[in-house]
Amino acid sequence: MARPGSGLLVPVNGLGYPPQNLARVVVWEWLNEHGRWRPYSAAVCHHIENVLKGDARGSVVLGQVDAQLSPYLIDLQSMHQFRQDTGTMRPVQRNFYEPSSAPGKGVVWEWENDNGSWTPYDMEICVTIQNAYEKQHPWLDLTSLGFCYLIDFNSMSQTNRQSQRKRRLRRRMDLAYPLIMGSIPKSQSWPVGASSGQPCSCQQCILVNSTRAASNAILASQRRKLYGGTGGSTGATGILTVVRQSNTFAGTSLWSPTSTSSGTNNNNISVGGGQAKAEQVPLPLSTANFPCSQVTASLSSPHGHHALTLNGQNNLNRPGTQRISMGSARGAIPPGVPALPVKNLTGSGPVHPALAGMTGILMCAAGLPVCLTRAPKPILHPPPINKSDMKPVPGINGMRRKTKKKHLRRGKNPEDVVRRYTERIKVMPDEDCTICMERLVMSSGYEGVLQHKGIKPELVGKLGKCGHMYHLLCLVAMYNNGNKDGSLQCPTCKTIYGEKTGTQPPGKMEYHVIPHCLPGYQDSKTIRIVYDIPAGIQTNEHPNPGKKFSARGFPRHCYLPDNERGRKVLKLLIMAWDRRLIFTIGTSSTTGESDTVVWNEIHHKTEFGTNLTGHGYPDPNYLDNVLTELLAQGVGEDNLKD
């Protein structure tokens, strides 16, 4: 049964345009890794629509309206979102809803996630919830939408029907999504001349046209990966043809992927028009769905009984074109064709995605053949291991350490800590105190701000090991702003006085030897370290006391070679763990999430069998680098006991 106010893609002539004089609310959405269309906010959608009115074939900089989206661009020509720092591309679509639905009224339904923040529902679910809410239904079952959740409007909660876990939900008012009337004008083929509508023949436009067409070829390969269809009946063979036009183009794409399958029905899908000379390369087609493995460029021409030509038009309002089911072909890379491992296609690769993508585009523009290959996946874990095969690490007692929820050891008081590691000097040199930036011959800049009976603002001290000099009152102020663990660190050379401790939350560290070797250490077994820290509540030593913190990706597995140096590093890591220096609570540099457990400047190898992410082996410099990082935290080889 149809749901009133549900999301609607209005098909008119197959192009997704609303009919004349029909009002529709526009919601722009992007496709996440789970195959769900996630809506942009109303403010972002208004921004996209404003850019669309000015240039229907241009780019939208999302950071201009939402600072959190600053790395992202939307290419209106290819209907893809591009992340500039990682090169990741995701399809986007322009969806239409009734003006009386939730987006038309500015109603947003959200659920509370594990961090205590709020996540909006998919737009079709939001519309369904709002419709039931307006009809004063006491509850709503989302099973029909593919979700095993029950919405209770009385308690404003969402219940998982399988796990019975409850989450809070809320309804809030926001900016209404943009409203459009009537049909949307079709955009012309790209590029076009200034006045006559004919393509410009200057070298710059030819290069730009070639680059855009090559980009479309890359995006087409991604669509085949995302929406790969059945390849035909058993025993069928297919032909994968990629068309490259001659230099005398007619304002259409220079690269046009055409897919033909043998049998009774030959259906060609060609992007771009014009004439081209070509040949076909027969490749086997599997009867099962499989992701696109390679895209090989050759001089080709479209053949077959039924051809669908999109004439290079803008895909702006045709989300259906992104859902075309195509049989993808798996074939060998022709000799002499360079293979570019493109990170965008699989998520990881040895070449930075933006570099690999632009290299492929420029090679295509220059007329060079390019083959996009699937980058190998990292091997993060060893083969399954029986518990009986896990052995203690030689020379190290036990196989696990725990930290409990307890307060740090405090120094007697700040003055005692400062006096313990400094000596007073009577003759002050004519130089600056690098803490308060006042001259040492003058009083401390903290005079009047900080009062301590035993320390006068004009007193100067010299640190015992490094010899750097500061106002004693400045050192007291620096200690009060730190962890107050009884240790002191020189702000100039970072020399540590005393035993430095961190703010790592409670957790567990396990370590044992497994019967497998790491790349580059074929003669040694492997030490596996397993860190496990649960989520919890921040204490006074953390950035936001009393607030929840998350712990993503735990348990985390790390690897060292089981040799003399590897065991030495393990002993120091155990010491760093006991001093609570391995992890801290802060903002993730990977996801941008705040109030979460993050690494604390001591790098670990989390990739077991490869080094595709930079966190694996072989890496001949890793053990030296991690020893240097441990020393910077005050954990050095001189701390080890015989």
XYZ file of C-alpha atoms in Angstrom:
642
model
C 0.000 0.000 0.000
C 1.369 3.400 -0.931
C 2.289 5.798 1.856
C 0.970 9.352 1.643
C 3.764 11.852 1.362
C 6.424 9.249 0.582
C 9.477 10.105 -1.492
C 8.737 10.314 -5.155
C 10.908 10.350 -8.244
C 8.612 11.821 -10.871
C 9.368 10.197 -14.265
C 8.602 12.318 -17.278
C 10.018 11.028 -20.571
C 12.390 8.943 -18.445
C 14.245 12.043 -17.271
C 12.783 12.530 -13.803
C 11.336 16.023 -14.421
C 8.208 17.102 -12.531
C 5.250 17.800 -14.796
C 4.234 21.332 -15.675
C 2.630 23.398 -12.867
C 3.316 20.689 -10.257
C 4.970 21.868 -7.033
C 7.597 19.619 -5.514
C 10.022 19.864 -2.607
C 13.612 19.102 -3.624
C 15.867 17.024 -1.379
C 19.449 16.283 -2.437
C 20.777 12.953 -1.184
C 24.061 11.017 -1.279
C 24.596 7.249 -1.326
C 26.470 5.866 1.682
C 28.506 2.658 1.887
C 25.443 0.693 3.048
C 23.410 1.540 -0.051
C 21.184 4.059 1.757
C 20.391 7.512 0.356
C 21.214 10.041 3.076
C 19.724 13.549 2.826
C 21.737 16.743 2.929
C 20.416 19.398 5.306
C 17.860 21.925 4.089
C 20.464 24.714 4.127
C 22.806 22.673 1.931
C 19.963 21.822 -0.477
C 19.081 25.508 -0.831
C 22.735 26.222 -1.596
C 22.866 23.490 -4.260
C 19.675 24.772 -5.881
C 21.029 28.324 -5.983
C 24.199 27.130 -7.717
C 22.091 25.010 -10.047
C 20.126 28.049 -11.209
C 23.324 29.821 -12.188
C 25.220 26.907 -13.762
C 23.521 23.557 -14.202
C 26.792 21.956 -15.250
C 29.136 23.366 -12.634
C 30.378 22.386 -9.170
C 28.971 23.048 -5.715
C 31.352 23.776 -2.826
C 29.488 22.435 0.210
C 31.864 24.086 2.685
C 30.449 27.486 1.770
C 27.273 26.702 3.706
C 28.409 24.012 6.194
C 31.935 24.112 7.637
C 31.820 20.384 8.436
C 31.444 19.658 4.716
C 34.433 21.771 3.655
C 36.295 18.842 1.967
C 33.322 18.036 -0.289
C 32.322 19.151 -3.788
C 29.370 18.097 -5.932
C 29.866 17.843 -9.694
C 26.437 18.576 -11.180
C 27.454 17.166 -14.560
C 28.307 13.671 -13.304
C 26.006 13.794 -10.232
C 28.773 12.735 -7.862
C 30.090 14.043 -4.559
C 33.895 14.297 -4.431
C 35.953 14.465 -1.238
C 39.074 16.476 -1.996
C 41.381 15.135 0.743
C 40.757 11.421 0.076
C 39.464 11.378 -3.512
C 36.354 9.390 -2.522
C 33.417 9.762 -4.934
C 29.795 8.957 -4.081
C 26.663 9.226 -6.255
C 24.145 11.953 -5.444
C 20.534 12.320 -6.538
C 17.872 15.010 -6.620
C 14.711 13.598 -5.063
C 11.208 15.093 -5.036
C 8.614 15.036 -2.246
C 5.131 16.446 -1.686
C 5.048 20.026 -0.318
C 2.894 18.777 2.584
C 5.480 16.164 3.609
C 8.104 16.512 6.354
C 10.809 18.222 4.235
C 8.260 20.697 2.897
C 7.330 21.704 6.453
C 10.903 21.722 7.759
C 10.260 18.787 10.120
C 13.288 16.644 10.969
C 13.064 13.344 12.880
C 16.279 12.183 14.576
C 17.498 9.317 16.779
C 20.097 9.489 19.546
C 23.326 7.652 18.768
C 25.908 6.166 21.149
C 27.717 9.511 21.488
C 24.634 11.268 22.781
C 24.340 13.289 19.554
C 21.393 13.164 17.145
C 21.318 11.532 13.691
C 18.543 12.307 11.171
C 16.580 9.448 9.645
C 16.654 8.746 5.910
C 14.191 11.098 4.236
C 11.693 8.406 3.218
C 11.612 7.176 6.834
C 11.299 10.743 8.113
C 8.338 11.315 5.795
C 6.674 8.081 6.974
C 7.184 8.916 10.661
C 5.786 12.426 10.206
C 2.751 11.074 8.349
C 1.958 8.656 11.208
C 2.603 11.401 13.772
C 0.146 13.764 12.067
C -2.507 11.020 12.032
C -1.957 10.623 15.802
C -0.966 6.973 15.581
C 0.393 5.754 18.935
C 3.176 3.739 17.279
C 4.718 2.948 13.897
C 6.297 -0.303 12.685
C 9.164 0.280 10.211
C 9.359 -3.372 9.116
C 7.745 -2.553 5.773
C 10.669 -0.221 5.043
C 13.223 -2.914 5.788
C 14.036 -1.885 9.391
C 13.187 -3.952 12.474
C 12.316 -0.906 14.575
C 9.168 0.131 16.410
C 8.523 3.853 16.902
C 6.580 4.766 20.073
C 5.239 8.317 19.901
C 4.096 8.349 23.533
C 7.580 7.714 24.938
C 9.332 9.209 21.869
C 11.567 6.172 21.571
C 12.764 3.700 18.962
C 12.938 -0.002 19.922
C 14.938 -2.654 18.068
C 12.523 -5.575 17.748
C 15.389 -8.091 17.801
C 17.663 -6.791 20.573
C 14.930 -4.821 22.415
C 17.365 -1.923 22.728
C 15.693 1.458 23.053
C 16.921 4.794 21.784
C 15.420 8.223 22.208
C 14.041 10.032 19.174
C 13.007 13.612 18.702
C 11.106 15.844 16.309
C 12.532 19.283 15.619
C 11.742 22.147 13.289
C 14.319 23.310 10.778
C 14.474 25.256 7.551
C 12.023 23.927 4.941
C 13.595 22.315 1.884
C 13.485 24.255 -1.422
C 10.240 24.258 -3.403
C 10.145 24.190 -7.220
C 7.318 24.619 -9.707
C 6.846 23.064 -13.138
C 9.416 21.382 -15.342
C 13.130 22.004 -15.154
C 14.881 23.169 -18.365
C 17.087 20.589 -20.018
C 20.761 21.455 -20.067
C 22.787 21.472 -23.255
C 25.589 19.130 -24.125
C 28.929 20.081 -22.613
C 30.957 21.969 -23.715
C 29.178 24.343 -26.082
C 30.253 27.380 -28.065
C 29.705 30.912 -26.894
C 26.848 31.760 -29.228
C 26.128 29.251 -31.982
C 25.701 26.181 -29.788
C 28.525 24.446 -31.675
C 31.515 23.173 -29.708
C 34.499 25.448 -29.407
C 37.503 24.145 -31.335
C 40.247 25.827 -29.318
C 42.890 23.567 -27.774
C 41.855 24.489 -24.237
C 38.231 23.431 -24.770
C 39.336 20.232 -26.506
C 41.492 19.350 -23.490
C 38.752 20.265 -21.019
C 36.219 18.206 -22.980
C 38.592 15.251 -23.024
C 39.211 15.524 -19.292
C 35.505 15.643 -18.446
C 34.793 12.707 -20.728
C 37.601 10.671 -19.169
C 36.194 11.485 -15.738
C 32.795 10.214 -16.900
C 34.443 6.953 -17.967
C 35.879 6.525 -14.459
C 32.496 7.263 -12.888
C 30.820 4.814 -15.264
C 33.137 2.078 -14.015
C 32.107 2.910 -10.454
C 28.429 2.697 -11.383
C 29.016 -0.751 -12.873
C 30.592 -1.723 -9.574
C 27.710 -0.355 -7.488
C 24.819 -1.490 -9.708
C 26.233 -4.545 -11.514
C 23.485 -6.705 -13.012
C 23.162 -10.278 -14.230
C 25.329 -11.098 -17.165
C 22.819 -13.252 -19.055
C 22.060 -16.935 -19.381
C 24.475 -19.783 -18.687
C 27.183 -20.058 -21.260
C 26.548 -16.646 -22.697
C 29.418 -14.488 -23.822
C 29.557 -10.726 -23.955
C 31.403 -7.858 -25.502
C 32.672 -4.912 -23.510
C 33.298 -1.981 -25.812
C 34.721 1.380 -24.838
C 34.339 3.969 -27.558
C 36.931 6.603 -28.195
C 35.886 9.193 -30.720
C 38.087 10.624 -33.373
C 39.668 14.048 -32.972
C 36.856 15.696 -34.985
C 34.293 15.510 -32.199
C 30.853 17.029 -32.410
C 30.359 18.422 -28.949
C 29.885 15.017 -27.328
C 31.893 12.811 -25.020
C 35.262 11.642 -26.325
C 34.982 8.459 -24.271
C 31.711 6.573 -24.420
C 31.339 3.229 -22.656
C 29.093 0.870 -24.632
C 28.072 -2.511 -23.293
C 26.761 -5.252 -25.578
C 25.862 -8.806 -24.703
C 25.506 -11.574 -27.229
C 22.295 -13.518 -27.686
C 18.845 -12.649 -28.896
C 18.793 -9.211 -27.301
C 21.641 -6.827 -27.987
C 21.235 -3.740 -25.794
C 23.837 -1.018 -26.144
C 24.101 1.798 -23.618
C 26.121 4.650 -25.055
C 26.909 7.881 -23.256
C 27.390 10.648 -25.782
C 26.608 10.804 -29.459
C 28.525 11.563 -32.606
C 30.349 9.274 -34.993
C 33.305 7.097 -34.107
C 35.386 4.410 -35.693
C 35.998 1.392 -33.526
C 36.414 -2.326 -33.098
C 34.896 -4.714 -30.572
C 36.810 -6.783 -28.048
C 34.927 -9.953 -27.012
C 35.202 -10.791 -23.328
C 33.472 -13.536 -21.317
C 30.487 -12.579 -19.171
C 29.638 -14.398 -15.985
C 26.063 -15.376 -15.163
C 26.440 -13.998 -11.620
C 26.738 -10.419 -10.468
C 30.297 -9.343 -9.811
C 31.954 -5.952 -9.347
C 33.619 -4.236 -12.227
C 37.229 -5.335 -12.284
C 38.798 -3.472 -15.197
C 37.932 -0.845 -17.751
C 40.049 -1.145 -20.891
C 40.156 1.588 -23.513
C 40.349 0.631 -27.195
C 39.332 2.076 -30.542
C 35.716 0.903 -30.741
C 32.358 1.597 -32.336
C 28.841 0.832 -31.070
C 27.041 -2.124 -32.621
C 23.793 -3.896 -31.820
C 20.110 -3.810 -32.427
C 18.971 -1.474 -29.664
C 21.030 1.560 -28.665
C 20.218 4.015 -25.876
C 22.078 7.300 -26.475
C 22.038 10.012 -23.809
C 23.650 12.599 -26.121
C 25.959 13.968 -23.452
C 23.060 15.627 -21.594
C 23.264 16.544 -17.939
C 22.290 13.680 -15.611
C 20.902 16.204 -13.132
C 17.362 14.875 -12.825
C 17.864 11.311 -13.976
C 18.720 9.220 -10.915
C 17.448 6.278 -12.914
C 20.544 6.473 -15.097
C 22.606 5.635 -12.031
C 20.613 2.472 -11.466
C 21.057 0.941 -14.937
C 21.850 -2.745 -14.515
C 24.869 -3.627 -16.593
C 26.774 -6.893 -16.969
C 30.426 -6.173 -16.287
C 33.215 -8.033 -17.964
C 36.343 -9.474 -16.442
C 39.307 -9.699 -18.778
C 43.057 -9.579 -18.858
C 44.912 -6.272 -18.959
C 46.328 -5.765 -22.451
C 50.124 -5.695 -22.604
C 51.613 -2.216 -22.489
C 48.553 -0.653 -20.813
C 49.540 1.015 -17.520
C 47.548 -0.168 -14.518
C 46.575 2.512 -11.996
C 45.516 1.229 -8.559
C 42.721 3.725 -7.853
C 41.834 4.080 -4.187
C 38.349 5.406 -5.021
C 37.185 2.050 -6.369
C 37.901 -0.101 -3.330
C 38.874 2.125 -0.441
C 42.633 1.550 -0.253
C 45.621 1.611 -2.526
C 49.307 2.482 -2.683
C 48.603 5.584 -4.780
C 46.761 8.557 -3.276
C 43.268 8.493 -4.815
C 43.263 12.076 -6.051
C 46.706 11.577 -7.646
C 45.693 8.295 -9.271
C 42.415 9.713 -10.559
C 43.953 12.865 -12.022
C 46.787 10.847 -13.568
C 44.253 8.611 -15.301
C 42.239 11.604 -16.519
C 45.290 13.384 -17.931
C 46.548 10.212 -19.617
C 43.145 9.760 -21.233
C 43.152 13.389 -22.368
C 46.554 12.834 -23.991
C 45.239 9.809 -25.880
C 47.135 7.240 -23.788
C 45.381 3.981 -22.816
C 44.596 3.583 -19.131
C 43.408 0.515 -17.279
C 41.740 1.002 -13.913
C 42.540 -1.975 -11.695
C 41.076 -2.964 -8.361
C 43.545 -2.107 -5.609
C 44.465 -5.061 -3.363
C 42.752 -5.187 0.006
C 44.898 -4.900 3.137
C 45.420 -8.040 5.223
C 44.631 -6.783 8.702
C 44.595 -10.064 10.641
C 46.460 -13.380 10.565
C 44.731 -16.700 9.815
C 42.554 -18.101 12.640
C 44.615 -19.233 15.632
C 43.726 -21.747 18.320
C 44.045 -20.533 21.885
C 46.541 -23.321 22.560
C 48.838 -21.837 19.886
C 49.096 -18.494 21.706
C 52.279 -18.583 23.774
C 53.750 -16.148 26.324
C 56.361 -13.735 25.043
C 59.835 -14.949 26.062
C 61.376 -12.823 28.815
C 58.093 -11.111 29.768
C 55.983 -12.209 32.725
C 52.270 -12.701 32.182
C 50.125 -12.090 29.119
C 47.913 -9.148 30.107
C 47.785 -5.811 31.951
C 44.797 -3.893 33.269
C 44.263 -0.305 34.318
C 41.535 0.459 36.810
C 39.464 3.557 37.342
C 41.544 5.476 39.832
C 42.923 8.964 40.287
C 46.435 9.844 39.219
C 49.178 10.106 41.796
C 49.546 13.742 42.652
C 52.654 15.620 43.662
C 52.786 17.114 47.130
C 52.118 20.549 45.706
C 53.271 22.553 42.654
C 56.012 24.413 44.544
C 57.577 21.153 45.759
C 57.578 19.703 42.238
C 59.213 22.804 40.744
C 61.842 23.028 43.491
C 62.641 19.311 43.113
C 63.842 19.702 39.531
C 65.329 23.239 39.536
C 68.061 25.168 41.266
C 67.897 28.877 42.002
C 70.293 31.211 40.256
C 71.379 34.563 41.622
C 72.753 36.190 38.473
C 70.051 36.263 35.806
C 71.122 36.346 32.139
C 69.668 39.067 29.922
C 67.288 36.776 27.968
C 63.578 35.993 27.746
C 61.606 33.522 29.806
C 59.997 31.482 27.018
C 56.878 30.841 29.110
C 55.769 34.415 29.881
C 58.062 36.122 27.282
C 59.233 38.655 29.878
C 62.958 39.283 30.492
C 64.406 37.079 33.227
C 65.745 40.186 34.956
C 62.144 41.394 35.293
C 59.323 39.859 37.322
C 57.267 36.950 35.955
C 54.385 37.769 33.688
C 52.182 35.786 36.098
C 52.738 38.313 38.878
C 49.336 39.288 40.225
C 47.694 36.385 38.403
C 49.208 33.545 40.424
C 50.027 33.845 44.123
C 52.308 31.389 45.959
C 53.766 32.207 49.363
C 57.068 30.446 48.876
C 57.814 31.671 45.344
C 58.344 35.311 44.549
C 57.688 36.544 40.980
C 61.287 37.670 40.458
C 62.893 34.291 41.333
C 64.541 32.392 38.467
C 65.438 28.685 38.374
C 67.486 26.427 36.105
C 66.316 22.907 35.226
C 68.801 20.282 36.334
C 69.300 18.162 33.171
C 68.950 20.581 30.261
C 69.953 23.839 31.996
C 67.146 25.984 30.556
C 66.085 28.868 32.821
C 62.598 30.207 33.636
C 60.800 32.200 36.272
C 59.886 29.769 39.039
C 56.373 31.235 39.103
C 56.062 30.512 35.367
C 57.025 26.857 35.944
C 54.370 26.624 38.678
C 51.742 28.038 36.276
C 52.799 25.551 33.574
C 52.553 22.644 36.032
C 49.073 23.722 37.161
C 47.898 23.757 33.537
C 49.177 20.216 32.917
C 48.379 16.755 34.229
C 49.675 17.510 37.758
C 51.207 14.035 38.006
C 54.412 15.055 39.778
C 56.458 15.325 36.573
C 57.732 18.378 34.733
C 58.628 18.799 31.050
C 60.919 21.503 29.734
C 58.909 23.632 27.291
C 62.018 24.325 25.197
C 63.702 20.935 24.675
C 60.914 18.634 25.992
C 63.194 16.928 28.522
C 61.030 15.106 31.064
C 61.725 15.318 34.802
C 60.119 12.595 36.879
C 57.696 9.959 35.608
C 55.232 11.311 33.059
C 51.749 9.800 33.096
C 48.816 10.302 30.759
C 45.019 10.353 30.807
C 44.309 6.965 29.193
C 40.879 5.577 30.205
C 40.614 2.211 31.999
C 41.101 -0.855 29.804
C 43.020 -4.059 29.140
C 46.220 -4.901 27.230
C 47.009 -8.475 26.171
C 50.117 -9.796 24.403
C 51.214 -13.214 23.179
C 53.199 -14.936 20.443
C 51.372 -16.403 17.427
C 52.860 -18.962 14.975
C 52.916 -16.666 11.937
C 55.572 -14.356 10.520
C 55.320 -10.740 9.392
C 56.454 -9.543 5.935
C 60.160 -8.776 6.228
C 60.573 -11.021 9.303
C 60.247 -14.501 7.790
C 62.592 -16.013 10.402
C 60.579 -14.789 13.403
C 57.172 -15.478 14.832
C 54.857 -12.581 15.668
C 53.952 -10.783 18.878
C 50.293 -9.783 18.842
C 49.093 -7.002 21.150
C 45.364 -6.594 21.804
C 44.101 -3.340 23.340
C 40.537 -3.168 24.625
C 39.040 0.004 26.113
C 35.275 0.348 26.693
C 33.287 3.559 26.356
C 32.669 5.470 29.548
C 32.380 8.825 31.305
C 35.141 11.434 31.252
C 36.730 12.416 34.566
C 38.344 15.650 35.729
C 41.564 14.881 33.860
C 39.756 14.704 30.499
C 38.573 17.497 28.143
C 34.871 17.368 29.101
C 34.375 15.936 32.620
C 31.044 14.200 33.124
C 30.433 13.732 29.387
C 30.364 10.336 27.682
C 33.291 9.268 25.522
C 33.201 6.679 22.737
C 35.732 3.921 22.014
C 35.691 3.033 18.302
C 37.449 0.064 16.732
C 38.198 -1.870 19.919
C 39.631 -4.392 20.465
C 42.581 -3.128 18.390
C 45.158 -5.683 17.216
C 48.798 -4.638 16.764
C 51.863 -6.605 15.673
C 55.603 -6.773 16.404
C 58.257 -9.250 15.248
C 59.143 -11.804 17.926
C 62.860 -11.010 18.029
C 65.132 -9.211 20.486
C 64.212 -5.701 19.317
C 60.522 -6.512 19.074
C 60.499 -7.775 22.665
C 62.323 -4.622 23.801
C 59.640 -2.476 22.147
C 56.932 -4.586 23.808
C 58.486 -4.055 27.262
C 58.477 -0.293 26.691
C 54.895 -0.384 25.392
C 53.845 -2.236 28.550
C 55.540 0.491 30.598
C 53.773 3.172 28.538
C 50.474 1.354 29.107
C 51.039 1.285 32.863
C 51.728 5.021 32.721
C 48.517 5.500 30.687
C 50.329 6.972 27.674
C 49.163 4.753 24.776
C 45.703 6.321 24.348
C 43.965 9.526 25.339
C 40.566 11.155 24.813
C 40.329 13.754 22.079
C 39.214 14.330 18.484
C 39.817 11.659 15.853
C 41.986 12.914 12.978
C 40.385 10.251 10.740
C 36.668 10.795 11.336
C 36.625 14.189 13.077
C 34.621 12.722 15.961
C 35.242 14.437 19.298
C 35.213 12.915 22.791
C 36.546 9.577 21.599
C 39.542 7.372 22.434
C 42.484 8.134 20.101
C 46.131 7.095 19.786
C 48.558 9.257 21.797
C 51.524 9.856 19.456
C 52.923 6.309 19.778
C 52.407 4.613 16.433
C 51.414 0.946 16.184
C 51.308 -1.505 13.293
C 47.698 -2.650 12.890
C 48.038 -4.289 9.451
C 49.326 -7.866 9.653
C 50.073 -9.150 6.157
C 50.443 -6.036 3.972
C 51.464 -2.391 4.159
C 48.806 -0.786 1.958
C 47.597 1.661 4.608
C 51.082 2.556 5.883
C 50.349 0.749 9.171
C 51.868 -2.621 8.280
C 55.021 -4.442 7.274
C 57.582 -4.465 5.759
C 58.808 -1.233 7.352
C 62.525 -1.403 8.211
C 62.423 1.901 10.130
C 59.401 1.210 12.335
C 61.146 -0.202 15.412
C 63.591 2.723 15.479
C 60.756 5.229 15.009
C 58.591 3.808 17.782
C 61.568 3.777 20.186
C 62.027 7.492 19.452
C 58.308 8.159 20.049
C 58.410 6.257 23.349
C 61.477 8.228 24.438
C 59.616 11.470 23.713
C 56.999 10.295 26.252
C 59.697 9.634 28.862
C 59.768 5.876 28.274
C 63.337 5.015 27.282
C 65.569 1.971 27.276
C 67.262 3.188 30.456
C 63.942 2.582 32.247
C 64.086 -1.151 31.553
C 65.082 -3.345 34.474
C 67.392 -6.306 33.967
